[in-house]
Amino acid sequence: MTRLTAGRGDASRRAFRLEQVLRPQPDGLGAVPDAEPVTNIFSAPPQNRNWEALRPVTLSEDVLLGHGIFLNAASHAATASFDILRTRVFQIMQENGWKRLGVTACTARSGTSFVAVNLALACARRADRRTVLLDLVLSAPTLHRLLGITPPEGLNDCLSGDLPPEAALVRVGHTLALGLNTHAAPLSAEFLQADATARALDRIARHLRPDLVICDLPPALLRDDAIAMAPQLDAVMIVADGTQSTAAALRRAVRVFDGGLPILGVVLNRAGKA
């Protein structure tokens, strides 16, 4: 895939290719048989009292695999691709002093949430890093179903300033925190542009001190939510579907952020074998 040259600064804008992937199921997240929860594998020593105050949750590997999500490095061969993506993301973000990464797509059903969740789990396998994953697809949140978790409170209540991060987010072990929603928010783009949302994101950063915040966003060409979040992000990654995304659509998605937000790279999902 052609290297991109959009965005500001001299950050890398490489095209990442995921050779072995499972097709995500954004519209078919049916019931998955109950399974024994996986032993917590994210076991860095506690260092932050606010982080430790988050409600702990345990992920079920069987539930995750049913949705194409890979908890452990041995779960599927695709984890190697996500581990490589994780390392390159950390390197580029650290080189530039960036913390907040948006993950969006050209069009719907490209696998944005699939990439965002698997990248977050790969990052969480780094015992010396703390990662926060936020479901900012406020118009149709699905991460709670992909992960098999019902949060005690919704992320929307944190973004609006009604709840502190410790009350709204949950954590998996000591290296991954999740901000999830179970209900859609009306006027989602306006919600994301509100001053309260900017203050809430800053509060999450101050309280939890994550090394990386991954924001799952709607497709850039479908809604204005992704561009609405741009002022709160340091960089964005675009997911392209190898079975449906066209070069023209990818160029249009890049232009959405051109001159305003660095394009970290393009992830080619459902690419097949080269």
mmCIF file of C-alpha atoms in Angstrom:
data_model
loop_
_atom_site.group_PDB
_atom_site.id
_atom_site.type_symbol
_atom_site.label_atom_id
_atom_site.label_comp_id
_atom_site.label_asym_id
_atom_site.label_seq_id
_atom_site.Cartn_x
_atom_site.Cartn_y
_atom_site.Cartn_z
ATOM 1 C CA MET A 1 0.000 0.000 0.000
ATOM 2 C CA THR A 2 1.223 3.526 -0.789
ATOM 3 C CA ARG A 3 2.809 5.448 2.032
ATOM 4 C CA LEU A 4 0.678 8.390 3.155
ATOM 5 C CA THR A 5 1.958 11.942 3.410
ATOM 6 C CA ALA A 6 -0.798 13.775 5.219
ATOM 7 C CA GLY A 7 -0.955 15.578 8.533
ATOM 8 C CA ARG A 8 1.408 17.899 10.319
ATOM 9 C CA GLY A 9 4.969 17.396 11.506
ATOM 10 C CA ASP A 10 7.381 14.696 10.434
ATOM 11 C CA ALA A 11 5.660 11.725 12.082
ATOM 12 C CA SER A 12 5.670 8.331 10.423
ATOM 13 C CA ARG A 13 2.630 7.654 8.236
ATOM 14 C CA ARG A 14 3.297 4.076 7.250
ATOM 15 C CA ALA A 15 0.697 1.580 6.117
ATOM 16 C CA PHE A 16 0.422 -1.323 8.544
ATOM 17 C CA ARG A 17 -0.876 -4.608 7.123
ATOM 18 C CA LEU A 18 -2.704 -7.197 9.205
ATOM 19 C CA GLU A 19 -2.215 -10.439 7.281
ATOM 20 C CA GLN A 20 -4.191 -12.774 9.521
ATOM 21 C CA VAL A 21 -7.432 -11.391 10.903
ATOM 22 C CA LEU A 22 -10.874 -12.583 11.888
ATOM 23 C CA ARG A 23 -13.887 -10.823 10.481
ATOM 24 C CA PRO A 24 -15.483 -8.680 13.238
ATOM 25 C CA GLN A 25 -19.212 -8.995 13.846
ATOM 26 C CA PRO A 26 -20.515 -5.463 14.477
ATOM 27 C CA ASP A 27 -24.123 -6.397 13.777
ATOM 28 C CA GLY A 28 -24.182 -10.028 14.850
ATOM 29 C CA LEU A 29 -22.954 -9.999 18.419
ATOM 30 C CA GLY A 30 -25.234 -12.750 19.586
ATOM 31 C CA ALA A 31 -25.063 -14.596 22.858
ATOM 32 C CA VAL A 32 -21.901 -16.569 23.479
ATOM 33 C CA PRO A 33 -21.984 -19.604 25.785
ATOM 34 C CA ASP A 34 -20.784 -18.919 29.293
ATOM 35 C CA ALA A 35 -17.133 -19.736 29.816
ATOM 36 C CA GLU A 36 -14.735 -19.861 32.690
ATOM 37 C CA PRO A 37 -12.969 -16.498 33.031
ATOM 38 C CA VAL A 38 -9.319 -16.316 32.137
ATOM 39 C CA THR A 39 -6.764 -15.863 34.888
ATOM 40 C CA ASN A 40 -5.646 -12.238 34.959
ATOM 41 C CA ILE A 41 -2.518 -11.971 32.805
ATOM 42 C CA PHE A 42 -1.958 -8.235 33.198
ATOM 43 C CA SER A 43 0.026 -8.239 36.399
ATOM 44 C CA ALA A 44 2.228 -5.159 36.669
ATOM 45 C CA PRO A 45 2.730 -4.030 40.300
ATOM 46 C CA PRO A 46 0.306 -1.311 41.415
ATOM 47 C CA GLN A 47 1.777 2.200 41.275
ATOM 48 C CA ASN A 48 -1.209 4.515 41.045
ATOM 49 C CA ARG A 49 -3.928 4.694 43.678
ATOM 50 C CA ASN A 50 -6.471 6.205 41.286
ATOM 51 C CA TRP A 51 -5.797 3.394 38.827
ATOM 52 C CA GLU A 52 -6.173 0.772 41.530
ATOM 53 C CA ALA A 53 -9.445 2.419 42.605
ATOM 54 C CA LEU A 54 -11.020 1.440 39.280
ATOM 55 C CA ARG A 55 -13.440 -1.470 39.528
ATOM 56 C CA PRO A 56 -11.575 -4.639 38.439
ATOM 57 C CA VAL A 57 -13.165 -6.882 35.820
ATOM 58 C CA THR A 58 -12.115 -10.207 34.343
ATOM 59 C CA LEU A 59 -12.335 -10.997 30.655
ATOM 60 C CA SER A 60 -13.421 -14.387 29.344
ATOM 61 C CA GLU A 61 -11.145 -15.664 26.585
ATOM 62 C CA ASP A 62 -13.910 -17.783 25.045
ATOM 63 C CA VAL A 63 -16.266 -14.810 24.825
ATOM 64 C CA LEU A 64 -13.540 -12.658 23.294
ATOM 65 C CA LEU A 65 -12.544 -15.278 20.726
ATOM 66 C CA GLY A 66 -16.194 -15.585 19.718
ATOM 67 C CA HIS A 67 -16.010 -11.925 18.722
ATOM 68 C CA GLY A 68 -12.600 -12.109 17.065
ATOM 69 C CA ILE A 69 -10.753 -10.571 20.025
ATOM 70 C CA PHE A 70 -7.450 -12.042 21.214
ATOM 71 C CA LEU A 71 -6.693 -11.814 24.929
ATOM 72 C CA ASN A 72 -3.437 -13.744 25.104
ATOM 73 C CA ALA A 73 -0.497 -13.874 22.724
ATOM 74 C CA ALA A 74 -1.147 -17.574 22.102
ATOM 75 C CA SER A 75 -4.849 -17.095 21.294
ATOM 76 C CA HIS A 76 -4.402 -16.715 17.535
ATOM 77 C CA ALA A 77 -1.662 -16.182 14.984
ATOM 78 C CA ALA A 78 -3.004 -12.657 14.384
ATOM 79 C CA THR A 79 -1.700 -11.560 17.794
ATOM 80 C CA ALA A 80 1.788 -11.361 16.290
ATOM 81 C CA SER A 81 0.553 -8.713 13.841
ATOM 82 C CA PHE A 82 -1.056 -6.721 16.647
ATOM 83 C CA ASP A 83 2.097 -7.000 18.780
ATOM 84 C CA ILE A 84 4.130 -5.562 15.898
ATOM 85 C CA LEU A 85 1.556 -2.805 15.450
ATOM 86 C CA ARG A 86 1.687 -2.086 19.208
ATOM 87 C CA THR A 87 5.466 -1.733 19.201
ATOM 88 C CA ARG A 88 5.466 0.616 16.223
ATOM 89 C CA VAL A 89 2.643 2.687 17.727
ATOM 90 C CA PHE A 90 4.457 3.033 21.055
ATOM 91 C CA GLN A 91 7.687 4.002 19.298
ATOM 92 C CA ILE A 92 6.109 6.713 17.145
ATOM 93 C CA MET A 93 3.919 8.071 19.937
ATOM 94 C CA GLN A 94 6.843 8.254 22.368
ATOM 95 C CA GLU A 95 9.149 9.849 19.813
ATOM 96 C CA ASN A 96 6.650 12.678 19.415
ATOM 97 C CA GLY A 97 5.509 12.936 23.045
ATOM 98 C CA TRP A 98 1.969 11.870 22.094
ATOM 99 C CA LYS A 99 -0.533 10.066 24.330
ATOM 100 C CA ARG A 100 -3.946 10.056 22.605
ATOM 101 C CA LEU A 101 -4.560 7.976 19.490
ATOM 102 C CA GLY A 102 -7.823 7.924 17.576
ATOM 103 C CA VAL A 103 -8.763 4.849 15.535
ATOM 104 C CA THR A 104 -11.210 5.513 12.705
ATOM 105 C CA ALA A 105 -12.003 4.137 9.256
ATOM 106 C CA CYS A 106 -12.993 5.188 5.757
ATOM 107 C CA THR A 107 -16.413 3.573 5.848
ATOM 108 C CA ALA A 108 -18.663 1.511 8.090
ATOM 109 C CA ARG A 109 -17.900 -2.126 8.957
ATOM 110 C CA SER A 110 -14.190 -1.776 8.242
ATOM 111 C CA GLY A 111 -13.195 -3.332 11.589
ATOM 112 C CA THR A 112 -12.297 -0.202 13.564
ATOM 113 C CA SER A 113 -13.403 -1.630 16.909
ATOM 114 C CA PHE A 114 -11.750 -4.960 16.061
ATOM 115 C CA VAL A 115 -8.424 -3.156 15.542
ATOM 116 C CA ALA A 116 -8.838 -0.795 18.510
ATOM 117 C CA VAL A 117 -9.620 -3.580 20.993
ATOM 118 C CA ASN A 118 -6.910 -5.964 19.791
ATOM 119 C CA LEU A 119 -4.360 -3.134 19.761
ATOM 120 C CA ALA A 120 -5.353 -2.200 23.321
ATOM 121 C CA LEU A 121 -4.977 -5.808 24.502
ATOM 122 C CA ALA A 122 -1.590 -6.043 22.797
ATOM 123 C CA CYS A 123 -0.527 -2.842 24.548
ATOM 124 C CA ALA A 124 -1.774 -4.240 27.861
ATOM 125 C CA ARG A 125 0.606 -7.166 27.481
ATOM 126 C CA ARG A 126 3.391 -4.664 28.117
ATOM 127 C CA ALA A 127 3.745 -4.909 31.897
ATOM 128 C CA ASP A 128 5.538 -1.551 32.042
ATOM 129 C CA ARG A 129 2.820 0.405 30.226
ATOM 130 C CA ARG A 130 -0.690 1.520 31.135
ATOM 131 C CA THR A 131 -3.287 1.754 28.372
ATOM 132 C CA VAL A 132 -6.790 3.240 28.377
ATOM 133 C CA LEU A 133 -9.353 2.220 25.745
ATOM 134 C CA LEU A 134 -12.363 4.528 25.311
ATOM 135 C CA ASP A 135 -15.511 3.725 23.330
ATOM 136 C CA LEU A 136 -16.202 7.057 21.632
ATOM 137 C CA VAL A 137 -18.620 5.623 19.094
ATOM 138 C CA LEU A 138 -21.241 7.410 21.158
ATOM 139 C CA SER A 139 -23.994 7.026 18.570
ATOM 140 C CA ALA A 140 -23.784 3.210 18.631
ATOM 141 C CA PRO A 141 -21.409 1.875 21.331
ATOM 142 C CA THR A 142 -20.463 -1.793 20.950
ATOM 143 C CA LEU A 143 -17.211 -2.352 22.849
ATOM 144 C CA HIS A 144 -19.069 -3.557 25.954
ATOM 145 C CA ARG A 145 -20.607 -6.366 23.893
ATOM 146 C CA LEU A 146 -17.355 -7.239 22.156
ATOM 147 C CA LEU A 147 -15.659 -7.538 25.541
ATOM 148 C CA GLY A 148 -18.575 -9.156 27.351
ATOM 149 C CA ILE A 149 -18.642 -6.474 30.064
ATOM 150 C CA THR A 150 -21.497 -4.412 31.454
ATOM 151 C CA PRO A 151 -19.906 -1.352 33.086
ATOM 152 C CA PRO A 152 -21.381 -0.107 36.362
ATOM 153 C CA GLU A 153 -21.631 3.400 34.906
ATOM 154 C CA GLY A 154 -21.392 4.728 31.380
ATOM 155 C CA LEU A 155 -18.422 6.631 29.989
ATOM 156 C CA ASN A 156 -20.845 9.374 28.924
ATOM 157 C CA ASP A 157 -21.382 10.276 32.577
ATOM 158 C CA CYS A 158 -17.639 10.750 32.962
ATOM 159 C CA LEU A 159 -17.309 12.805 29.776
ATOM 160 C CA SER A 160 -20.142 15.075 30.877
ATOM 161 C CA GLY A 161 -18.392 15.691 34.197
ATOM 162 C CA ASP A 162 -21.030 13.938 36.295
ATOM 163 C CA LEU A 163 -18.659 11.169 37.425
ATOM 164 C CA PRO A 164 -14.901 10.985 38.076
ATOM 165 C CA PRO A 165 -12.852 8.474 36.064
ATOM 166 C CA GLU A 166 -12.606 6.156 39.064
ATOM 167 C CA ALA A 167 -16.400 5.735 39.090
ATOM 168 C CA ALA A 168 -16.972 5.322 35.359
ATOM 169 C CA LEU A 169 -13.998 3.311 34.085
ATOM 170 C CA VAL A 170 -13.105 -0.293 34.882
ATOM 171 C CA ARG A 171 -9.735 -2.022 34.696
ATOM 172 C CA VAL A 172 -8.364 -5.369 33.571
ATOM 173 C CA GLY A 173 -5.437 -6.170 35.802
ATOM 174 C CA HIS A 174 -2.972 -3.320 36.268
ATOM 175 C CA THR A 175 -2.270 -2.313 32.684
ATOM 176 C CA LEU A 176 -5.615 -1.795 30.908
ATOM 177 C CA ALA A 177 -8.526 0.519 31.727
ATOM 178 C CA LEU A 178 -11.792 0.594 29.797
ATOM 179 C CA GLY A 179 -14.287 3.396 29.298
ATOM 180 C CA LEU A 180 -17.468 1.762 27.981
ATOM 181 C CA ASN A 181 -21.038 2.769 27.205
ATOM 182 C CA THR A 182 -24.200 0.708 27.016
ATOM 183 C CA HIS A 183 -26.483 3.442 25.675
ATOM 184 C CA ALA A 184 -26.151 5.803 22.729
ATOM 185 C CA ALA A 185 -25.745 9.522 23.275
ATOM 186 C CA PRO A 186 -27.859 11.935 21.230
ATOM 187 C CA LEU A 187 -25.972 14.579 19.232
ATOM 188 C CA SER A 188 -22.756 12.606 19.614
ATOM 189 C CA ALA A 189 -20.519 14.997 17.651
ATOM 190 C CA GLU A 190 -21.726 17.949 19.702
ATOM 191 C CA PHE A 191 -21.129 15.913 22.849
ATOM 192 C CA LEU A 192 -17.530 15.232 21.793
ATOM 193 C CA GLN A 193 -16.914 18.921 21.039
ATOM 194 C CA ALA A 194 -18.205 20.097 24.417
ATOM 195 C CA ASP A 195 -15.813 21.748 26.847
ATOM 196 C CA ALA A 196 -16.898 19.233 29.489
ATOM 197 C CA THR A 197 -15.589 16.371 27.327
ATOM 198 C CA ALA A 198 -12.205 18.050 26.895
ATOM 199 C CA ARG A 199 -11.979 18.596 30.651
ATOM 200 C CA ALA A 200 -12.970 14.984 31.335
ATOM 201 C CA LEU A 201 -10.277 13.628 29.002
ATOM 202 C CA ASP A 202 -7.710 15.821 30.733
ATOM 203 C CA ARG A 203 -8.953 14.536 34.080
ATOM 204 C CA ILE A 204 -8.540 10.922 32.952
ATOM 205 C CA ALA A 205 -4.966 11.748 31.942
ATOM 206 C CA ARG A 206 -4.195 13.433 35.279
ATOM 207 C CA HIS A 207 -5.805 10.769 37.455
ATOM 208 C CA LEU A 208 -4.709 7.616 35.677
ATOM 209 C CA ARG A 209 -1.466 8.783 33.979
ATOM 210 C CA PRO A 210 -1.736 6.308 31.095
ATOM 211 C CA ASP A 211 1.067 5.831 28.598
ATOM 212 C CA LEU A 212 -1.473 5.541 25.783
ATOM 213 C CA VAL A 213 -5.164 6.382 25.337
ATOM 214 C CA ILE A 214 -6.833 4.612 22.395
ATOM 215 C CA CYS A 215 -10.106 6.177 21.257
ATOM 216 C CA ASP A 216 -12.421 4.027 19.154
ATOM 217 C CA LEU A 217 -14.187 6.411 16.734
ATOM 218 C CA PRO A 218 -16.881 6.190 14.038
ATOM 219 C CA PRO A 219 -15.812 6.177 10.377
ATOM 220 C CA ALA A 220 -14.435 9.531 9.268
ATOM 221 C CA LEU A 221 -16.579 9.618 6.116
ATOM 222 C CA LEU A 222 -19.817 8.565 7.815
ATOM 223 C CA ARG A 223 -20.174 11.123 10.629
ATOM 224 C CA ASP A 224 -18.367 14.215 11.862
ATOM 225 C CA ASP A 225 -17.572 12.623 15.254
ATOM 226 C CA ALA A 226 -13.986 11.754 14.321
ATOM 227 C CA ILE A 227 -13.152 15.282 13.173
ATOM 228 C CA ALA A 228 -14.986 16.640 16.229
ATOM 229 C CA MET A 229 -12.545 14.707 18.414
ATOM 230 C CA ALA A 230 -9.469 15.811 16.452
ATOM 231 C CA PRO A 231 -8.551 18.726 18.795
ATOM 232 C CA GLN A 232 -8.400 16.249 21.706
ATOM 233 C CA LEU A 233 -6.143 13.749 19.890
ATOM 234 C CA ASP A 234 -2.418 13.666 19.154
ATOM 235 C CA ALA A 235 -2.669 11.369 16.132
ATOM 236 C CA VAL A 236 -5.116 9.181 14.251
ATOM 237 C CA MET A 237 -4.907 5.738 12.667
ATOM 238 C CA ILE A 238 -7.168 4.859 9.744
ATOM 239 C CA VAL A 239 -8.488 1.333 9.225
ATOM 240 C CA ALA A 240 -9.107 0.288 5.617
ATOM 241 C CA ASP A 241 -11.080 -2.842 4.718
ATOM 242 C CA GLY A 242 -9.255 -4.812 2.056
ATOM 243 C CA THR A 243 -12.572 -6.153 0.735
ATOM 244 C CA GLN A 244 -14.428 -2.847 0.324
ATOM 245 C CA SER A 245 -12.324 0.277 0.991
ATOM 246 C CA THR A 246 -11.241 2.045 -2.181
ATOM 247 C CA ALA A 247 -8.176 4.199 -2.737
ATOM 248 C CA ALA A 248 -10.473 7.176 -3.338
ATOM 249 C CA ALA A 249 -12.247 6.637 -0.007
ATOM 250 C CA LEU A 250 -8.920 6.368 1.777
ATOM 251 C CA ARG A 251 -7.726 9.635 0.222
ATOM 252 C CA ARG A 252 -10.941 11.350 1.319
ATOM 253 C CA ALA A 253 -10.511 10.034 4.869
ATOM 254 C CA VAL A 254 -6.950 11.365 4.948
ATOM 255 C CA ARG A 255 -8.144 14.773 3.740
ATOM 256 C CA VAL A 256 -10.592 14.951 6.644
ATOM 257 C CA PHE A 257 -7.598 15.379 8.966
ATOM 258 C CA ASP A 258 -5.159 16.978 6.507
ATOM 259 C CA GLY A 259 -3.228 19.798 8.128
ATOM 260 C CA GLY A 260 -4.908 19.352 11.497
ATOM 261 C CA LEU A 261 -3.924 15.953 12.874
ATOM 262 C CA PRO A 262 -1.018 13.604 12.080
ATOM 263 C CA ILE A 263 -1.966 10.352 10.356
ATOM 264 C CA LEU A 264 -0.035 7.721 12.276
ATOM 265 C CA GLY A 265 -0.671 5.043 9.681
ATOM 266 C CA VAL A 266 -3.178 2.937 7.809
ATOM 267 C CA VAL A 267 -4.135 -0.539 8.979
ATOM 268 C CA LEU A 268 -5.276 -2.771 6.130
ATOM 269 C CA ASN A 269 -7.826 -5.129 7.661
ATOM 270 C CA ARG A 270 -9.090 -8.301 5.931
ATOM 271 C CA ALA A 271 -6.077 -8.061 3.646
ATOM 272 C CA GLY A 272 -5.595 -11.786 3.003
ATOM 273 C CA LYS A 273 -2.257 -13.229 2.041
ATOM 274 C CA ALA A 274 0.077 -11.111 -0.069
#
